[in-house]
CSV table of C-alpha atoms in Angstrom, one decimal:
chain,number,residue,atom,x,y,z
A,110,ASP,CA,-142.0,108.8,63.3
A,111,VAL,CA,-141.1,111.7,61.4
A,112,LYS,CA,-140.5,111.4,57.4
A,113,VAL,CA,-138.4,113.4,55.5
A,114,THR,CA,-138.5,112.2,52.1
A,115,GLN,CA,-136.4,113.5,49.0
A,116,SER,CA,-137.6,112.7,45.6
A,117,SER,CA,-135.0,111.0,44.1
A,118,ARG,CA,-131.9,109.1,44.9
A,119,TYR,CA,-129.5,109.7,42.4
A,120,LEU,CA,-129.4,112.3,39.7
A,121,VAL,CA,-127.8,112.9,36.8
A,122,LYS,CA,-127.9,116.4,34.7
A,123,ARG,CA,-125.9,118.4,32.6
A,124,THR,CA,-124.1,121.3,32.8
A,125,GLY,CA,-126.4,124.6,32.5
A,126,GLU,CA,-129.6,122.8,33.1
A,127,LYS,CA,-132.4,123.8,35.6
A,128,VAL,CA,-132.5,121.4,38.9
A,129,PHE,CA,-134.8,121.1,40.9
A,130,LEU,CA,-134.4,119.0,44.3
A,131,GLU,CA,-137.4,117.9,46.3
A,132,CYS,CA,-138.2,117.7,50.3
A,133,VAL,CA,-141.0,116.9,52.3
A,134,GLN,CA,-141.7,116.2,55.7
A,135,ASP,CA,-144.9,114.9,57.2
A,136,MET,CA,-144.6,115.9,60.7
A,137,ASP,CA,-145.7,119.5,60.8
A,138,HIS,CA,-142.1,121.0,61.6
A,139,GLU,CA,-141.4,124.4,61.6
A,140,ASN,CA,-137.5,124.4,60.1
A,141,MET,CA,-136.4,123.2,57.0
A,142,PHE,CA,-132.3,122.8,55.6
A,143,TRP,CA,-130.4,122.2,53.2
A,144,TYR,CA,-127.4,120.8,53.1
A,145,ARG,CA,-124.3,119.3,51.1
A,146,GLN,CA,-122.0,116.9,52.2
A,147,ASP,CA,-118.6,116.4,50.4
A,148,PRO,CA,-115.7,113.8,52.0
A,149,GLY,CA,-113.6,116.0,54.3
A,150,LEU,CA,-116.1,119.0,54.7
A,151,GLY,CA,-118.6,117.5,56.7
A,152,LEU,CA,-122.0,119.0,55.8
A,153,ARG,CA,-122.2,122.7,54.8
A,154,LEU,CA,-126.0,124.8,54.9
A,155,ILE,CA,-127.2,126.0,51.7
A,156,TYR,CA,-130.4,127.5,53.0
A,157,PHE,CA,-133.1,126.9,55.2
A,158,SER,CA,-136.4,128.3,55.8
A,159,TYR,CA,-138.7,128.6,59.4
A,160,ASP,CA,-142.0,129.7,58.0
A,161,VAL,CA,-143.6,129.0,54.4
A,162,LYS,CA,-142.2,131.4,52.3
A,163,MET,CA,-139.9,132.6,54.6
A,164,LYS,CA,-136.1,131.5,53.8
A,165,GLU,CA,-132.7,132.3,54.6
A,166,LYS,CA,-128.9,132.0,53.6
A,167,GLY,CA,-126.7,129.9,54.9
A,168,ASP,CA,-123.0,129.5,54.7
A,169,ILE,CA,-122.7,128.7,51.0
A,170,PRO,CA,-125.8,129.8,48.9
A,171,GLU,CA,-124.1,131.1,45.4
A,172,GLY,CA,-125.7,129.2,42.8
A,173,TYR,CA,-128.7,128.1,44.9
A,174,SER,CA,-132.4,129.0,46.0
A,175,VAL,CA,-135.4,127.8,47.7
A,176,SER,CA,-138.6,127.4,47.7
A,177,ARG,CA,-141.0,127.1,50.2
A,178,GLU,CA,-144.6,127.7,49.2
A,179,LYS,CA,-146.1,124.7,51.5
A,180,LYS,CA,-144.7,123.9,55.1
A,181,GLU,CA,-144.2,120.8,54.1
A,182,ARG,CA,-142.3,121.2,51.2
A,183,PHE,CA,-138.6,122.3,50.5
A,184,SER,CA,-137.1,122.6,47.3
A,185,LEU,CA,-133.8,123.5,46.3
A,186,ILE,CA,-133.1,124.5,43.0
A,187,LEU,CA,-130.1,125.2,41.4
A,188,GLU,CA,-130.4,127.9,38.6
A,189,SER,CA,-127.7,126.6,36.0
A,190,ALA,CA,-126.0,123.8,37.3
A,191,SER,CA,-122.2,123.6,37.3
A,192,THR,CA,-119.6,120.4,37.7
A,193,ASN,CA,-118.5,122.0,41.4
A,194,GLN,CA,-122.0,121.3,42.5
A,195,THR,CA,-121.9,117.7,42.1
A,196,SER,CA,-122.4,116.4,45.7
A,197,MET,CA,-124.5,114.9,48.4
A,198,TYR,CA,-127.6,117.1,48.9
A,199,LEU,CA,-129.0,116.6,52.8
A,200,CYS,CA,-132.7,118.2,53.3
A,201,ALA,CA,-133.8,118.4,57.2
A,202,SER,CA,-136.1,119.7,59.2
A,203,SER,CA,-137.3,120.2,62.8
A,204,LEU,CA,-139.1,121.3,65.6
A,205,LEU,CA,-139.4,124.6,67.5
A,206,ASP,CA,-137.0,127.0,67.7
A,207,ARG,CA,-133.2,125.6,68.0
A,208,ALA,CA,-134.1,122.2,67.2
A,209,ILE,CA,-133.6,120.8,71.0
A,210,TYR,CA,-135.3,117.9,69.3
A,211,GLY,CA,-132.5,117.4,66.7
A,212,TYR,CA,-132.6,117.1,62.7
A,213,THR,CA,-134.3,114.6,61.1
A,214,PHE,CA,-132.7,113.9,57.5
A,215,GLY,CA,-133.7,112.8,54.5
A,216,SER,CA,-132.0,109.9,53.0
A,217,GLY,CA,-130.4,112.2,50.4
A,218,THR,CA,-129.9,113.4,46.8
A,219,ARG,CA,-126.4,112.3,44.5
A,220,LEU,CA,-126.1,114.3,42.2
A,221,THR,CA,-123.8,114.3,39.4
A,222,VAL,CA,-123.0,117.3,37.0
A,223,VAL,CA,-121.9,116.1,33.8
B,247,GLN,CA,-116.6,129.1,60.7
B,248,GLN,CA,-117.0,124.8,61.4
B,249,PRO,CA,-116.3,123.2,64.5
B,250,VAL,CA,-113.3,121.1,64.4
B,251,GLN,CA,-113.5,117.1,64.6
B,252,SER,CA,-110.8,115.3,66.8
B,253,PRO,CA,-109.8,112.5,65.6
B,254,GLN,CA,-110.5,112.7,61.8
B,255,ALA,CA,-110.4,108.6,62.4
B,256,VAL,CA,-110.9,105.8,64.4
B,257,ILE,CA,-110.3,101.9,64.1
B,258,LEU,CA,-111.5,100.1,66.9
B,259,ARG,CA,-111.9,96.1,68.0
B,260,GLU,CA,-115.3,95.2,69.7
B,261,GLY,CA,-115.3,96.5,73.4
B,262,GLU,CA,-113.2,98.6,73.3
B,263,ASP,CA,-113.7,102.7,74.2
B,264,ALA,CA,-113.7,105.7,72.1
B,265,VAL,CA,-113.9,109.4,72.3
B,266,ILE,CA,-114.3,112.1,69.6
B,267,ASN,CA,-114.2,115.6,70.3
B,268,CYS,CA,-115.5,118.5,68.8
B,269,SER,CA,-114.3,122.3,69.5
B,270,SER,CA,-115.7,125.7,68.5
B,271,SER,CA,-114.1,129.1,68.4
B,272,LYS,CA,-117.7,130.6,69.2
B,273,ALA,CA,-119.8,130.2,72.4
B,274,LEU,CA,-122.2,127.9,71.9
B,275,TYR,CA,-125.9,127.2,72.9
B,276,SER,CA,-125.9,123.5,72.4
B,277,VAL,CA,-124.1,120.8,70.7
B,278,HIS,CA,-125.8,118.3,68.6
B,279,TRP,CA,-124.3,114.7,67.8
B,280,TYR,CA,-125.2,112.3,64.5
B,281,ARG,CA,-123.9,109.2,63.6
B,282,GLN,CA,-124.6,108.2,60.0
B,283,LYS,CA,-123.9,104.9,58.9
B,284,HIS,CA,-122.5,103.9,54.7
B,285,GLY,CA,-125.0,105.1,52.5
B,286,GLU,CA,-127.6,106.1,55.0
B,287,ALA,CA,-128.8,109.5,56.3
B,288,PRO,CA,-127.8,111.2,59.4
B,289,VAL,CA,-129.4,110.2,62.8
B,290,PHE,CA,-129.9,112.4,66.1
B,291,LEU,CA,-128.3,110.7,68.9
B,292,MET,CA,-128.5,113.5,71.3
B,293,ILE,CA,-128.4,117.2,72.4
B,294,LEU,CA,-125.9,118.7,74.7
B,295,LEU,CA,-127.7,122.5,75.9
B,296,LYS,CA,-125.8,125.5,77.5
B,297,GLY,CA,-126.2,124.6,81.0
B,298,GLY,CA,-127.4,120.9,81.0
B,299,GLU,CA,-125.5,118.3,82.0
B,300,GLN,CA,-123.9,115.4,80.6
B,301,LYS,CA,-126.3,113.1,78.9
B,302,GLY,CA,-126.3,109.8,77.4
B,303,HIS,CA,-127.8,106.5,77.3
B,304,GLU,CA,-126.5,102.8,77.1
B,305,LYS,CA,-123.1,103.0,76.0
B,306,ILE,CA,-122.7,106.6,74.5
B,307,SER,CA,-122.9,109.5,76.1
B,308,ALA,CA,-121.2,113.2,75.8
B,309,SER,CA,-120.1,116.2,77.7
B,310,PHE,CA,-119.9,119.9,76.8
B,311,ASN,CA,-118.2,122.1,78.5
B,312,GLU,CA,-119.5,125.7,77.8
B,313,LYS,CA,-116.1,127.5,79.1
B,314,LYS,CA,-114.1,125.9,76.5
B,315,GLN,CA,-116.7,125.7,73.7
B,316,GLN,CA,-115.8,122.2,73.2
B,317,SER,CA,-118.1,118.6,73.8
B,318,SER,CA,-116.9,115.3,73.6
B,319,LEU,CA,-118.7,112.0,72.8
B,320,TYR,CA,-117.9,109.0,74.2
B,321,LEU,CA,-118.7,104.9,73.2
B,322,THR,CA,-117.6,102.9,75.6
B,323,ALA,CA,-117.2,98.6,74.8
B,324,SER,CA,-118.0,99.2,71.4
B,325,GLN,CA,-119.9,97.4,68.7
B,326,LEU,CA,-120.0,96.5,65.2
B,327,SER,CA,-122.9,98.4,65.4
B,328,TYR,CA,-121.3,101.4,66.2
B,329,SER,CA,-119.4,101.9,62.5
B,330,GLY,CA,-119.8,105.3,61.0
B,331,THR,CA,-119.3,109.0,60.8
B,332,TYR,CA,-120.0,111.2,63.5
B,333,PHE,CA,-120.8,114.5,63.0
B,334,CYS,CA,-120.7,117.7,65.9
B,335,GLY,CA,-123.3,120.4,64.8
B,336,THR,CA,-123.1,123.7,67.2
B,337,ASP,CA,-126.0,126.5,67.3
B,338,PRO,CA,-124.0,129.6,68.7
B,339,ASN,CA,-125.1,131.4,71.8
B,340,ALA,CA,-126.3,134.1,69.9
B,341,GLY,CA,-128.7,136.8,71.0
B,342,GLY,CA,-131.8,136.1,69.3
B,343,THR,CA,-133.3,133.0,67.4
B,344,SER,CA,-131.3,130.5,65.9
B,345,TYR,CA,-134.2,128.6,64.2
B,346,GLY,CA,-131.8,125.4,64.8
B,347,LYS,CA,-129.8,126.1,62.2
B,348,LEU,CA,-126.3,124.1,63.2
B,349,THR,CA,-123.1,124.4,61.5
B,350,PHE,CA,-121.6,120.5,61.5
B,351,GLY,CA,-118.3,119.6,61.9
B,352,GLN,CA,-116.4,117.8,59.3
B,353,GLY,CA,-117.0,114.0,60.8
B,354,THR,CA,-114.8,111.4,62.4
B,355,ILE,CA,-115.0,107.7,61.1
B,356,LEU,CA,-115.3,105.1,63.2
B,357,THR,CA,-115.0,101.3,62.4
B,358,VAL,CA,-115.3,98.9,64.4
B,359,HIS,CA,-113.8,95.5,63.5
B,360,PRO,CA,-114.6,92.3,65.7
């Protein structure tokens, strides 16, 4: 089974801190995604990457950046954390274009910014 | 623009049936369905492709009406294990590649009681 591992299950950070969320997948998937999940809003795409060093903005990229230096690792960076970035962050990966085999999600990181 | 799911919540007794709808304002290449149990990662259920047939396994199936840009998820003879939040994810039928980028609905909370 493909596994997507997110480094932290829970994080508490202070306003203004730089925050790194790490995601690693073990099945050589080309595509990786970062979503945030908020009640009543579903999952919203922050950034995605379709190859090493390649990245594209999703629907809500403001305040975030990403890094993909190796195929298996996709990092989400909050340059200066703010309270409105308190959320559940989900990483996902998929094989091939159009994700015809579906996404595999990580278990999520619940980030609280105080 | 996010697809719209309806209803927002469903409460069932074991053995009852449910239908969850997903409607998009855009032409679609595919629709994905995922289930997320409380505190867990979303899990891929199935994908409906443009031009494809209705899909399903056991008591969970889905249909895709391309002309109406709608998909429906059918859960028959529900079991306690079906409880969770169901999300549809849509891939628009734009030209070129999408890299599997999905836009998710806001989710439908399904609760099955004994």
